[in-house]
Short mmCIF file of C-alpha atoms in Angstrom, two decimals:
data_model
loop_
_atom_site.label_atom_id
_atom_site.label_comp_id
_atom_site.label_asym_id
_atom_site.label_seq_id
_atom_site.Cartn_x
_atom_site.Cartn_y
_atom_site.Cartn_z
CA MET A 1 1.42 46.13 11.44
CA ALA A 2 4.91 45.12 10.35
CA GLY A 3 7.84 45.25 12.70
CA ALA A 4 10.35 42.76 14.00
CA ALA A 5 8.36 39.66 13.07
CA GLU A 6 8.72 37.43 10.04
CA TRP A 7 5.48 37.26 8.05
CA TRP A 8 4.43 33.91 6.60
CA PHE A 9 1.36 33.67 4.35
CA TYR A 10 -0.62 30.45 3.83
CA HIS A 11 -3.00 30.44 0.87
CA ILE A 12 -5.63 27.68 1.34
CA GLU A 13 -6.92 26.20 -1.90
CA HIS A 14 -7.90 22.56 -1.38
CA THR A 15 -9.23 22.17 2.18
CA SER A 16 -11.18 24.14 4.71
CA LEU A 17 -9.54 26.48 7.17
CA ASP A 18 -10.55 24.06 9.94
CA ALA A 19 -8.54 21.31 8.21
CA ALA A 20 -5.54 23.49 7.28
CA VAL A 21 -4.86 25.16 10.63
CA PRO A 22 -4.37 22.13 12.97
CA PRO A 23 -1.29 20.77 11.11
CA LEU A 24 0.26 24.26 11.16
CA LEU A 25 -0.34 24.45 14.90
CA GLU A 26 1.11 20.97 15.35
CA LYS A 27 4.34 22.11 13.63
CA CYS A 28 4.49 25.12 15.95
CA LEU A 29 4.11 22.91 19.01
CA GLU A 30 6.79 20.52 17.73
CA ARG A 31 9.12 23.54 17.74
CA ARG A 32 7.91 24.43 21.26
CA TRP A 33 6.41 27.69 20.03
CA ARG A 34 3.46 29.12 21.94
CA VAL A 35 0.77 30.50 19.62
CA VAL A 36 -2.14 32.89 19.79
CA VAL A 37 -4.73 32.17 17.06
CA VAL A 38 -6.62 35.35 16.23
CA GLY A 39 -9.93 35.46 14.41
CA GLN A 40 -13.61 36.21 14.58
CA GLN A 41 -15.59 34.48 17.32
CA GLU A 42 -17.50 32.25 14.86
CA THR A 43 -14.27 31.02 13.27
CA LEU A 44 -12.67 30.40 16.67
CA ASP A 45 -15.74 28.41 17.81
CA ARG A 46 -15.44 26.14 14.74
CA LEU A 47 -11.69 25.81 15.15
CA ASP A 48 -12.06 24.98 18.84
CA LYS A 49 -14.23 21.99 17.90
CA ALA A 50 -11.90 20.99 15.05
CA LEU A 51 -8.85 20.95 17.33
CA TRP A 52 -10.50 18.37 19.58
CA THR A 53 -11.30 16.00 16.71
CA TRP A 54 -8.87 16.68 13.86
CA ARG A 55 -6.91 13.45 14.41
CA GLU A 56 -7.77 10.38 16.41
CA ASP A 57 -4.19 9.82 17.55
CA SER A 58 -3.37 13.28 18.84
CA PHE A 59 -4.50 15.94 21.24
CA MET A 60 -4.02 19.59 20.41
CA PRO A 61 -3.68 21.44 23.72
CA HIS A 62 -5.50 24.71 23.39
CA GLY A 63 -7.79 27.06 25.23
CA ARG A 64 -9.84 30.18 24.99
CA ARG A 65 -9.01 33.68 26.24
CA THR A 66 -10.14 32.79 29.77
CA ASP A 67 -7.52 30.01 29.92
CA SER A 68 -4.76 32.47 28.96
CA ALA A 69 -1.28 31.89 30.28
CA ARG A 70 -1.15 28.13 30.71
CA GLN A 71 -2.23 27.20 27.17
CA PRO A 72 0.40 26.71 24.43
CA VAL A 73 -2.28 27.47 21.82
CA LEU A 74 -4.69 30.24 22.70
CA LEU A 75 -7.76 31.07 20.61
CA SER A 76 -8.57 34.76 20.91
CA THR A 77 -10.24 37.66 19.17
CA GLU A 78 -7.22 39.82 20.14
CA ALA A 79 -3.58 39.49 19.08
CA ALA A 80 -2.08 39.70 22.55
CA PRO A 81 0.65 37.30 23.68
CA VAL A 82 -0.95 36.69 27.10
CA ASN A 83 0.18 33.05 26.95
CA GLY A 84 3.76 34.00 26.11
CA ALA A 85 3.12 33.42 22.40
CA LYS A 86 5.93 34.15 19.99
CA VAL A 87 3.66 33.32 17.05
CA ALA A 88 0.41 35.01 16.01
CA LEU A 89 -1.66 32.89 13.61
CA LEU A 90 -4.01 35.36 11.95
CA LEU A 91 -7.39 34.37 10.48
CA ASP A 92 -10.32 36.35 9.08
CA GLY A 93 -8.14 39.30 8.07
CA SER A 94 -6.88 39.83 11.63
CA ASP A 95 -3.78 41.92 12.23
CA ALA A 96 -1.12 41.91 14.92
CA ASP A 97 1.49 44.25 16.31
CA ALA A 98 4.54 42.55 14.84
CA ASP A 99 6.75 44.00 17.55
CA GLN A 100 5.08 41.61 20.02
CA PHE A 101 5.82 38.43 18.02
CA GLU A 102 8.67 36.65 16.27
CA ARG A 103 6.40 35.31 13.54
CA CYS A 104 3.00 36.30 12.17
CA MET A 105 1.28 33.59 10.12
CA VAL A 106 -1.57 34.81 7.92
CA VAL A 107 -3.86 31.96 6.85
CA PHE A 108 -6.47 32.79 4.22
CA ASP A 109 -8.91 31.05 1.91
CA GLY A 110 -8.01 31.69 -1.72
CA GLY A 111 -11.70 31.54 -2.67
CA ASP A 112 -12.53 34.48 -0.42
CA GLU A 113 -11.68 37.66 -2.33
CA THR A 114 -11.91 39.83 0.81
CA ALA A 115 -9.42 37.59 2.62
CA ARG A 116 -7.12 37.56 -0.42
CA ALA A 117 -7.18 41.34 -0.66
CA LYS A 118 -6.38 41.69 3.04
CA ALA A 119 -3.49 39.20 2.73
CA ARG A 120 -2.11 41.16 -0.24
CA GLN A 121 -2.24 44.35 1.78
CA GLN A 122 -0.52 42.68 4.77
CA TYR A 123 2.16 41.20 2.50
CA LYS A 124 2.91 44.56 0.90
CA THR A 125 2.96 46.33 4.27
CA ALA A 126 5.37 43.76 5.69
CA LEU A 127 7.74 44.08 2.72
CA ASP A 128 7.54 47.87 2.73
CA ALA A 129 8.55 47.79 6.42
CA GLY A 130 11.53 45.59 5.56
CA ALA A 131 10.13 42.52 7.33
CA PRO A 132 10.94 39.07 5.96
CA ALA A 133 7.91 37.59 4.20
CA ARG A 134 7.30 34.11 2.82
CA TYR A 135 4.33 32.89 0.81
CA PHE A 136 3.06 29.30 0.76
CA GLN A 137 0.30 27.89 -1.42
CA GLN A 138 -1.58 24.75 -0.46
CA GLU A 139 -1.03 21.66 -2.61
CA ARG A 140 -3.69 19.07 -3.41
CA GLY A 141 -2.38 16.64 -0.79
CA GLY A 142 -2.75 19.28 1.91
CA GLY A 143 0.95 20.18 2.12
CA TRP A 144 2.40 23.59 1.33
CA LYS A 145 4.62 24.74 -1.52
CA GLU A 146 6.72 27.83 -0.95
CA PHE A 147 6.92 30.44 -3.67
CA LYS A 148 10.00 32.61 -3.28
CA ARG A 149 9.42 36.07 -4.68
CA GLU A 150 12.30 38.28 -5.65
CA GLU A 151 10.19 41.06 -7.20
CA PRO A 152 10.24 44.45 -5.51
CA ALA A 153 7.50 45.23 -3.01
CA GLY A 154 4.31 46.34 -4.65
CA SER A 155 4.59 44.35 -7.87
CA ALA A 156 1.54 42.21 -8.61
CA GLU A 157 3.62 39.02 -8.97
CA SER A 158 5.03 39.35 -5.44
CA GLU A 159 1.69 39.51 -3.68
CA PRO A 160 -0.03 36.43 -2.25
CA GLY A 161 -2.94 35.16 -4.26
CA ALA A 162 -2.03 37.25 -7.30
#
């Protein structure tokens, strides 16, 4: 799982996943990063609809696996950089081969204990592999607050959602 990539964790607390992901993707596109969004088919179907309507004044260019290479944001059930993605945005407990990406962004709902447990495991694995890891918790206004953790890998305080 862990490798060359930085691992960033986004703990959703105040909105839905469908509301939290589009602004993260917008920031990636502003930086000219290509992204593969990895999740279960049901989640990707909802997100596909949300990306068309999330803001009246913007268009989020994206496509499905069949659109592959030409889309800057690709929604897929597999973490493969077929669109030249340097970023894997991981939903539903998805994993990625970190050697294929520069950044892996794990987005999880804090109310979903299964998702929290998976994020904790991914966080620990990344740190144990020596990969940089950052943890962000959603604020009430929808923004993100970073929590810098200096504790050694494996301590309860250093894990996301602890």
